[in-house]
Amino acid sequence: MYFAELTSPEVDALLTGPRVPVLLLPVGAVEPHGPHAPLGTDPLISQGMCERAARQLADDPEVRVLILPALPYGVTKFARGFAGGVHIGADTLFSLVVDVCRALAEQGLGRVVIVNNHFEPEHVATLRRAAEAAGAAYLDLVRRRNAERLTEEFRSGSCHAGQYETSLVLADRPELVDTAAMRELPAVPVDLPSAMRAGQADFRDMGMSAAYCGAPAEATAEEGVETFATLTEMLVETIRATAKEA
């Protein structure tokens, strides 16, 4: 399931096997997610999606899914002023994604799907550009057709470390959530897309004094399981479409 665990001959065999190899590249950012959720929430969700999709397609006769080592760092400026954020520049992210995809394509492994769960606009725009430049697929969860399949909180735009993301972490790595702190957090309604369009580029300016918005106290592992199922369904659809590309 994990590309980096294969030997060189095993990778070579992918090119002549009966199944089309599709490689998944999990991407995210290391940044504050409130006083309750881990800094690595975004790449954790991306990795969780990839693992579930790979398991679902493990015995598929047409496609062979492998997960590349994750790129956990991203463009994360909005959380400045809070401890723990690790920002890399857009040019760095672009070059890294493009170089990885091109290195694989040169070996005949050109079917790559970028799986991202960090939605800061500059980060998303950079991944869109990188996917186009490298000829990779990008599962763009903030596109309306995809967002409409996700939870009400996600669609509201008030979902940084709120009910949506916290539920996903509870479903995958519950030990990483400070549930005692989570239950005490009041809901913080912030329409992030609208705030961004208005020119606000800092969590504190948006009213997120504890680096979260939404309603984390309402998060449940059960919601996370259901949301992961929807996310995985979308990823499997993307994988199948990618496998069919010439």
PDB file of C-alpha atoms in Angstrom:
ATOM      1  CA  MET A   1       0.000   0.000   0.000  1.00  0.00           C
ATOM      2  CA  TYR A   2       2.931   2.361   0.662  1.00  0.00           C
ATOM      3  CA  PHE A   3       5.149   3.228  -2.296  1.00  0.00           C
ATOM      4  CA  ALA A   4       8.272   3.802  -0.204  1.00  0.00           C
ATOM      5  CA  GLU A   5       8.039   0.309   1.276  1.00  0.00           C
ATOM      6  CA  LEU A   6       8.476  -1.344  -2.132  1.00  0.00           C
ATOM      7  CA  THR A   7      11.815  -2.476  -3.473  1.00  0.00           C
ATOM      8  CA  SER A   8      13.177  -1.110  -6.729  1.00  0.00           C
ATOM      9  CA  PRO A   9      12.340  -4.328  -8.640  1.00  0.00           C
ATOM     10  CA  GLU A  10       8.804  -4.212  -7.265  1.00  0.00           C
ATOM     11  CA  VAL A  11       8.366  -0.679  -8.605  1.00  0.00           C
ATOM     12  CA  ASP A  12       9.765  -1.794 -11.945  1.00  0.00           C
ATOM     13  CA  ALA A  13       7.193  -4.588 -12.030  1.00  0.00           C
ATOM     14  CA  LEU A  14       4.367  -2.070 -11.698  1.00  0.00           C
ATOM     15  CA  LEU A  15       4.995  -0.965 -15.265  1.00  0.00           C
ATOM     16  CA  THR A  16       4.390  -4.399 -16.756  1.00  0.00           C
ATOM     17  CA  GLY A  17       1.696  -5.672 -14.422  1.00  0.00           C
ATOM     18  CA  PRO A  18      -1.946  -6.150 -15.393  1.00  0.00           C
ATOM     19  CA  ARG A  19      -3.182  -3.272 -13.228  1.00  0.00           C
ATOM     20  CA  VAL A  20      -2.736   0.442 -13.866  1.00  0.00           C
ATOM     21  CA  PRO A  21      -0.638   2.024 -11.093  1.00  0.00           C
ATOM     22  CA  VAL A  22      -2.091   5.188  -9.539  1.00  0.00           C
ATOM     23  CA  LEU A  23      -0.038   6.962  -6.882  1.00  0.00           C
ATOM     24  CA  LEU A  24      -1.601   9.113  -4.169  1.00  0.00           C
ATOM     25  CA  LEU A  25       0.246  12.130  -2.764  1.00  0.00           C
ATOM     26  CA  PRO A  26      -1.187  13.243   0.623  1.00  0.00           C
ATOM     27  CA  VAL A  27      -0.663  16.952   1.292  1.00  0.00           C
ATOM     28  CA  GLY A  28      -1.515  19.214   4.215  1.00  0.00           C
ATOM     29  CA  ALA A  29       0.029  21.739   6.568  1.00  0.00           C
ATOM     30  CA  VAL A  30       1.406  21.808  10.080  1.00  0.00           C
ATOM     31  CA  GLU A  31      -0.497  24.592  11.814  1.00  0.00           C
ATOM     32  CA  PRO A  32      -2.568  25.340  14.942  1.00  0.00           C
ATOM     33  CA  HIS A  33      -5.974  23.664  15.105  1.00  0.00           C
ATOM     34  CA  GLY A  34      -7.408  25.172  18.270  1.00  0.00           C
ATOM     35  CA  PRO A  35      -6.474  24.135  21.811  1.00  0.00           C
ATOM     36  CA  HIS A  36      -7.793  20.604  21.235  1.00  0.00           C
ATOM     37  CA  ALA A  37      -6.715  19.176  17.858  1.00  0.00           C
ATOM     38  CA  PRO A  38      -3.215  18.277  16.608  1.00  0.00           C
ATOM     39  CA  LEU A  39      -1.059  20.537  14.463  1.00  0.00           C
ATOM     40  CA  GLY A  40      -1.000  17.805  11.822  1.00  0.00           C
ATOM     41  CA  THR A  41      -4.778  17.591  11.427  1.00  0.00           C
ATOM     42  CA  ASP A  42      -4.741  18.372   7.683  1.00  0.00           C
ATOM     43  CA  PRO A  43      -2.139  15.821   6.537  1.00  0.00           C
ATOM     44  CA  LEU A  44      -3.676  13.285   8.930  1.00  0.00           C
ATOM     45  CA  ILE A  45      -7.005  13.603   7.095  1.00  0.00           C
ATOM     46  CA  SER A  46      -5.304  13.373   3.696  1.00  0.00           C
ATOM     47  CA  GLN A  47      -3.395  10.260   4.781  1.00  0.00           C
ATOM     48  CA  GLY A  48      -6.573   8.730   6.193  1.00  0.00           C
ATOM     49  CA  MET A  49      -8.388   9.233   2.903  1.00  0.00           C
ATOM     50  CA  CYS A  50      -5.538   7.656   0.958  1.00  0.00           C
ATOM     51  CA  GLU A  51      -5.316   4.632   3.237  1.00  0.00           C
ATOM     52  CA  ARG A  52      -9.046   3.990   3.066  1.00  0.00           C
ATOM     53  CA  ALA A  53      -9.089   4.292  -0.727  1.00  0.00           C
ATOM     54  CA  ALA A  54      -6.067   2.006  -1.084  1.00  0.00           C
ATOM     55  CA  ARG A  55      -7.680  -0.620   1.126  1.00  0.00           C
ATOM     56  CA  GLN A  56     -10.962  -0.368  -0.763  1.00  0.00           C
ATOM     57  CA  LEU A  57      -9.179  -0.947  -4.080  1.00  0.00           C
ATOM     58  CA  ALA A  58      -6.642  -3.478  -2.791  1.00  0.00           C
ATOM     59  CA  ASP A  59      -8.137  -6.343  -4.817  1.00  0.00           C
ATOM     60  CA  ASP A  60      -9.335  -4.300  -7.776  1.00  0.00           C
ATOM     61  CA  PRO A  61      -8.404  -6.088 -11.020  1.00  0.00           C
ATOM     62  CA  GLU A  62      -7.818  -2.871 -12.974  1.00  0.00           C
ATOM     63  CA  VAL A  63      -5.985  -0.420 -10.718  1.00  0.00           C
ATOM     64  CA  ARG A  64      -3.067  -0.681  -8.272  1.00  0.00           C
ATOM     65  CA  VAL A  65      -3.110   2.125  -5.688  1.00  0.00           C
ATOM     66  CA  LEU A  66       0.021   3.126  -3.788  1.00  0.00           C
ATOM     67  CA  ILE A  67       0.489   5.929  -1.264  1.00  0.00           C
ATOM     68  CA  LEU A  68       3.502   8.193  -1.598  1.00  0.00           C
ATOM     69  CA  PRO A  69       5.193   9.661   1.491  1.00  0.00           C
ATOM     70  CA  ALA A  70       3.125  12.646   2.599  1.00  0.00           C
ATOM     71  CA  LEU A  71       4.087  16.277   2.137  1.00  0.00           C
ATOM     72  CA  PRO A  72       2.994  17.632   5.540  1.00  0.00           C
ATOM     73  CA  TYR A  73       4.124  21.250   5.073  1.00  0.00           C
ATOM     74  CA  GLY A  74       2.204  23.892   3.185  1.00  0.00           C
ATOM     75  CA  VAL A  75       1.472  27.575   2.733  1.00  0.00           C
ATOM     76  CA  THR A  76       0.094  28.585   6.122  1.00  0.00           C
ATOM     77  CA  LYS A  77       0.160  32.285   6.902  1.00  0.00           C
ATOM     78  CA  PHE A  78      -3.255  32.760   8.504  1.00  0.00           C
ATOM     79  CA  ALA A  79      -2.185  31.112  11.772  1.00  0.00           C
ATOM     80  CA  ARG A  80       0.800  33.362  12.381  1.00  0.00           C
ATOM     81  CA  GLY A  81       1.012  34.471  15.975  1.00  0.00           C
ATOM     82  CA  PHE A  82       0.037  31.027  17.285  1.00  0.00           C
ATOM     83  CA  ALA A  83       2.639  28.490  18.336  1.00  0.00           C
ATOM     84  CA  GLY A  84       3.331  25.535  16.072  1.00  0.00           C
ATOM     85  CA  GLY A  85       2.713  26.767  12.538  1.00  0.00           C
ATOM     86  CA  VAL A  86       5.327  25.722   9.966  1.00  0.00           C
ATOM     87  CA  HIS A  87       4.988  27.809   6.794  1.00  0.00           C
ATOM     88  CA  ILE A  88       6.702  27.125   3.486  1.00  0.00           C
ATOM     89  CA  GLY A  89       6.535  29.481   0.522  1.00  0.00           C
ATOM     90  CA  ALA A  90       4.258  28.919  -2.435  1.00  0.00           C
ATOM     91  CA  ASP A  91       7.241  28.594  -4.769  1.00  0.00           C
ATOM     92  CA  THR A  92       8.732  25.909  -2.526  1.00  0.00           C
ATOM     93  CA  LEU A  93       5.485  23.940  -2.436  1.00  0.00           C
ATOM     94  CA  PHE A  94       5.011  24.290  -6.191  1.00  0.00           C
ATOM     95  CA  SER A  95       8.529  23.103  -6.987  1.00  0.00           C
ATOM     96  CA  LEU A  96       8.354  20.208  -4.567  1.00  0.00           C
ATOM     97  CA  VAL A  97       5.051  18.863  -5.902  1.00  0.00           C
ATOM     98  CA  VAL A  98       6.048  19.330  -9.538  1.00  0.00           C
ATOM     99  CA  ASP A  99       9.469  17.753  -9.036  1.00  0.00           C
ATOM    100  CA  VAL A 100       8.005  14.709  -7.271  1.00  0.00           C
ATOM    101  CA  CYS A 101       5.375  14.178  -9.961  1.00  0.00           C
ATOM    102  CA  ARG A 102       7.844  14.638 -12.809  1.00  0.00           C
ATOM    103  CA  ALA A 103      10.366  12.270 -11.211  1.00  0.00           C
ATOM    104  CA  LEU A 104       7.675   9.611 -11.135  1.00  0.00           C
ATOM    105  CA  ALA A 105       6.436  10.369 -14.643  1.00  0.00           C
ATOM    106  CA  GLU A 106       9.956   9.932 -16.027  1.00  0.00           C
ATOM    107  CA  GLN A 107       9.778   6.339 -14.796  1.00  0.00           C
ATOM    108  CA  GLY A 108       6.416   5.710 -16.393  1.00  0.00           C
ATOM    109  CA  LEU A 109       4.452   6.405 -13.209  1.00  0.00           C
ATOM    110  CA  GLY A 110       2.642   9.485 -14.385  1.00  0.00           C
ATOM    111  CA  ARG A 111      -0.760   8.848 -12.827  1.00  0.00           C
ATOM    112  CA  VAL A 112      -0.605  10.794  -9.557  1.00  0.00           C
ATOM    113  CA  VAL A 113      -3.522  12.124  -7.519  1.00  0.00           C
ATOM    114  CA  ILE A 114      -2.813  15.015  -5.125  1.00  0.00           C
ATOM    115  CA  VAL A 115      -4.943  14.684  -1.980  1.00  0.00           C
ATOM    116  CA  ASN A 116      -5.099  17.887   0.068  1.00  0.00           C
ATOM    117  CA  ASN A 117      -6.999  18.988   3.179  1.00  0.00           C
ATOM    118  CA  HIS A 118      -5.463  22.389   3.889  1.00  0.00           C
ATOM    119  CA  PHE A 119      -7.612  25.073   2.300  1.00  0.00           C
ATOM    120  CA  GLU A 120      -5.774  28.356   2.735  1.00  0.00           C
ATOM    121  CA  PRO A 121      -6.359  30.051  -0.663  1.00  0.00           C
ATOM    122  CA  GLU A 122      -2.708  30.507  -1.637  1.00  0.00           C
ATOM    123  CA  HIS A 123      -1.990  26.879  -0.759  1.00  0.00           C
ATOM    124  CA  VAL A 124      -4.925  25.613  -2.839  1.00  0.00           C
ATOM    125  CA  ALA A 125      -4.054  27.861  -5.780  1.00  0.00           C
ATOM    126  CA  THR A 126      -0.465  26.609  -5.666  1.00  0.00           C
ATOM    127  CA  LEU A 127      -1.545  22.971  -5.743  1.00  0.00           C
ATOM    128  CA  ARG A 128      -3.882  23.645  -8.654  1.00  0.00           C
ATOM    129  CA  ARG A 129      -1.009  25.209 -10.601  1.00  0.00           C
ATOM    130  CA  ALA A 130       1.349  22.396  -9.673  1.00  0.00           C
ATOM    131  CA  ALA A 131      -1.108  19.714 -10.741  1.00  0.00           C
ATOM    132  CA  GLU A 132      -1.603  21.386 -14.096  1.00  0.00           C
ATOM    133  CA  ALA A 133       2.131  21.866 -14.642  1.00  0.00           C
ATOM    134  CA  ALA A 134       2.953  18.267 -13.703  1.00  0.00           C
ATOM    135  CA  GLY A 135       0.005  16.613 -15.422  1.00  0.00           C
ATOM    136  CA  ALA A 136      -1.289  15.264 -12.105  1.00  0.00           C
ATOM    137  CA  ALA A 137      -4.864  14.955 -10.886  1.00  0.00           C
ATOM    138  CA  TYR A 138      -6.040  17.074  -7.967  1.00  0.00           C
ATOM    139  CA  LEU A 139      -9.044  16.201  -5.825  1.00  0.00           C
ATOM    140  CA  ASP A 140     -10.279  19.729  -5.195  1.00  0.00           C
ATOM    141  CA  LEU A 141     -12.587  19.471  -2.201  1.00  0.00           C
ATOM    142  CA  VAL A 142     -13.508  23.151  -2.168  1.00  0.00           C
ATOM    143  CA  ARG A 143     -15.012  23.008  -5.651  1.00  0.00           C
ATOM    144  CA  ARG A 144     -18.782  23.311  -5.283  1.00  0.00           C
ATOM    145  CA  ARG A 145     -19.572  19.897  -6.775  1.00  0.00           C
ATOM    146  CA  ASN A 146     -17.399  18.246  -4.117  1.00  0.00           C
ATOM    147  CA  ALA A 147     -18.171  20.537  -1.184  1.00  0.00           C
ATOM    148  CA  GLU A 148     -21.892  19.892  -1.646  1.00  0.00           C
ATOM    149  CA  ARG A 149     -21.293  16.237  -0.750  1.00  0.00           C
ATOM    150  CA  LEU A 150     -19.716  17.102   2.598  1.00  0.00           C
ATOM    151  CA  THR A 151     -21.139  18.247   5.926  1.00  0.00           C
ATOM    152  CA  GLU A 152     -23.195  21.339   6.658  1.00  0.00           C
ATOM    153  CA  GLU A 153     -20.351  22.859   8.664  1.00  0.00           C
ATOM    154  CA  PHE A 154     -17.883  22.309   5.828  1.00  0.00           C
ATOM    155  CA  ARG A 155     -20.253  23.986   3.363  1.00  0.00           C
ATOM    156  CA  SER A 156     -20.727  26.908   5.753  1.00  0.00           C
ATOM    157  CA  GLY A 157     -17.023  27.689   5.595  1.00  0.00           C
ATOM    158  CA  SER A 158     -16.812  27.756   9.400  1.00  0.00           C
ATOM    159  CA  CYS A 159     -14.776  24.595   9.726  1.00  0.00           C
ATOM    160  CA  HIS A 160     -11.176  25.136  10.793  1.00  0.00           C
ATOM    161  CA  ALA A 161     -10.691  22.687  13.685  1.00  0.00           C
ATOM    162  CA  GLY A 162     -14.448  22.709  14.192  1.00  0.00           C
ATOM    163  CA  GLN A 163     -16.943  19.857  14.155  1.00  0.00           C
ATOM    164  CA  TYR A 164     -15.952  18.713  10.650  1.00  0.00           C
ATOM    165  CA  GLU A 165     -12.193  18.361  11.106  1.00  0.00           C
ATOM    166  CA  THR A 166     -12.293  17.312  14.750  1.00  0.00           C
ATOM    167  CA  SER A 167     -14.736  14.509  13.923  1.00  0.00           C
ATOM    168  CA  LEU A 168     -12.339  13.203  11.288  1.00  0.00           C
ATOM    169  CA  VAL A 169      -9.439  13.151  13.740  1.00  0.00           C
ATOM    170  CA  LEU A 170     -11.640  11.419  16.336  1.00  0.00           C
ATOM    171  CA  ALA A 171     -12.421   8.737  13.767  1.00  0.00           C
ATOM    172  CA  ASP A 172      -8.787   8.148  12.849  1.00  0.00           C
ATOM    173  CA  ARG A 173      -6.548   9.132  15.776  1.00  0.00           C
ATOM    174  CA  PRO A 174      -8.787   9.841  18.781  1.00  0.00           C
ATOM    175  CA  GLU A 175      -5.828   9.841  21.166  1.00  0.00           C
ATOM    176  CA  LEU A 176      -4.596  13.045  19.509  1.00  0.00           C
ATOM    177  CA  VAL A 177      -7.695  15.046  20.473  1.00  0.00           C
ATOM    178  CA  ASP A 178      -7.892  16.711  23.894  1.00  0.00           C
ATOM    179  CA  THR A 179     -11.540  15.817  24.374  1.00  0.00           C
ATOM    180  CA  ALA A 180     -11.797  17.532  27.744  1.00  0.00           C
ATOM    181  CA  ALA A 181     -10.738  20.825  26.183  1.00  0.00           C
ATOM    182  CA  MET A 182     -12.888  20.140  23.105  1.00  0.00           C
ATOM    183  CA  ARG A 183     -16.097  19.795  25.122  1.00  0.00           C
ATOM    184  CA  GLU A 184     -15.565  23.191  26.754  1.00  0.00           C
ATOM    185  CA  LEU A 185     -15.077  25.161  23.545  1.00  0.00           C
ATOM    186  CA  PRO A 186     -17.892  27.512  22.505  1.00  0.00           C
ATOM    187  CA  ALA A 187     -18.972  27.622  18.896  1.00  0.00           C
ATOM    188  CA  VAL A 188     -17.196  30.321  16.889  1.00  0.00           C
ATOM    189  CA  PRO A 189     -19.116  31.052  13.682  1.00  0.00           C
ATOM    190  CA  VAL A 190     -16.766  32.497  11.080  1.00  0.00           C
ATOM    191  CA  ASP A 191     -17.432  32.379   7.341  1.00  0.00           C
ATOM    192  CA  LEU A 192     -13.830  31.849   6.292  1.00  0.00           C
ATOM    193  CA  PRO A 193     -14.348  32.245   2.510  1.00  0.00           C
ATOM    194  CA  SER A 194     -16.197  35.534   3.014  1.00  0.00           C
ATOM    195  CA  ALA A 195     -13.556  36.797   5.443  1.00  0.00           C
ATOM    196  CA  MET A 196     -10.822  35.918   2.971  1.00  0.00           C
ATOM    197  CA  ARG A 197     -12.622  37.667   0.131  1.00  0.00           C
ATOM    198  CA  ALA A 198     -12.893  40.733   2.384  1.00  0.00           C
ATOM    199  CA  GLY A 199      -9.112  40.783   2.653  1.00  0.00           C
ATOM    200  CA  GLN A 200      -8.710  39.331   6.127  1.00  0.00           C
ATOM    201  CA  ALA A 201      -5.620  37.131   6.233  1.00  0.00           C
ATOM    202  CA  ASP A 202      -5.133  36.396   9.917  1.00  0.00           C
ATOM    203  CA  PHE A 203      -7.119  34.105  12.221  1.00  0.00           C
ATOM    204  CA  ARG A 204      -7.217  36.707  14.987  1.00  0.00           C
ATOM    205  CA  ASP A 205      -8.584  39.360  12.626  1.00  0.00           C
ATOM    206  CA  MET A 206     -11.311  36.890  11.656  1.00  0.00           C
ATOM    207  CA  GLY A 207     -12.363  36.458  15.280  1.00  0.00           C
ATOM    208  CA  MET A 208     -10.599  33.129  15.782  1.00  0.00           C
ATOM    209  CA  SER A 209      -8.799  34.034  19.004  1.00  0.00           C
ATOM    210  CA  ALA A 210      -8.076  30.366  19.784  1.00  0.00           C
ATOM    211  CA  ALA A 211      -7.215  29.316  16.203  1.00  0.00           C
ATOM    212  CA  TYR A 212     -10.481  27.509  15.505  1.00  0.00           C
ATOM    213  CA  CYS A 213     -13.949  28.183  14.177  1.00  0.00           C
ATOM    214  CA  GLY A 214     -17.088  26.113  13.955  1.00  0.00           C
ATOM    215  CA  ALA A 215     -18.326  23.868  16.741  1.00  0.00           C
ATOM    216  CA  PRO A 216     -15.658  21.394  17.873  1.00  0.00           C
ATOM    217  CA  ALA A 217     -17.646  20.474  20.999  1.00  0.00           C
ATOM    218  CA  GLU A 218     -20.191  18.803  18.723  1.00  0.00           C
ATOM    219  CA  ALA A 219     -17.628  16.574  17.016  1.00  0.00           C
ATOM    220  CA  THR A 220     -18.069  12.797  17.148  1.00  0.00           C
ATOM    221  CA  ALA A 221     -16.131   9.837  15.857  1.00  0.00           C
ATOM    222  CA  GLU A 222     -19.335   8.604  14.218  1.00  0.00           C
ATOM    223  CA  GLU A 223     -19.574  11.751  12.101  1.00  0.00           C
ATOM    224  CA  GLY A 224     -15.912  11.343  11.234  1.00  0.00           C
ATOM    225  CA  VAL A 225     -16.465   7.789  10.017  1.00  0.00           C
ATOM    226  CA  GLU A 226     -19.340   8.929   7.799  1.00  0.00           C
ATOM    227  CA  THR A 227     -17.347  11.864   6.431  1.00  0.00           C
ATOM    228  CA  PHE A 228     -14.323   9.677   5.720  1.00  0.00           C
ATOM    229  CA  ALA A 229     -16.641   7.367   3.754  1.00  0.00           C
ATOM    230  CA  THR A 230     -17.761  10.279   1.573  1.00  0.00           C
ATOM    231  CA  LEU A 231     -14.215  11.586   1.124  1.00  0.00           C
ATOM    232  CA  THR A 232     -13.009   8.109   0.211  1.00  0.00           C
ATOM    233  CA  GLU A 233     -15.809   7.692  -2.304  1.00  0.00           C
ATOM    234  CA  MET A 234     -14.729  10.916  -4.027  1.00  0.00           C
ATOM    235  CA  LEU A 235     -11.099   9.825  -4.015  1.00  0.00           C
ATOM    236  CA  VAL A 236     -11.916   6.409  -5.476  1.00  0.00           C
ATOM    237  CA  GLU A 237     -13.863   8.150  -8.253  1.00  0.00           C
ATOM    238  CA  THR A 238     -10.817  10.331  -8.972  1.00  0.00           C
ATOM    239  CA  ILE A 239      -8.497   7.329  -8.943  1.00  0.00           C
ATOM    240  CA  ARG A 240     -10.642   5.429 -11.440  1.00  0.00           C
ATOM    241  CA  ALA A 241     -10.855   8.455 -13.735  1.00  0.00           C
ATOM    242  CA  THR A 242      -7.089   8.909 -13.522  1.00  0.00           C
ATOM    243  CA  ALA A 243      -6.456   5.257 -14.318  1.00  0.00           C
ATOM    244  CA  LYS A 244      -8.465   5.576 -17.526  1.00  0.00           C
ATOM    245  CA  GLU A 245      -6.497   8.567 -18.820  1.00  0.00           C
ATOM    246  CA  ALA A 246      -4.309   7.890 -21.831  1.00  0.00           C
TER     247      ALA A 246
END
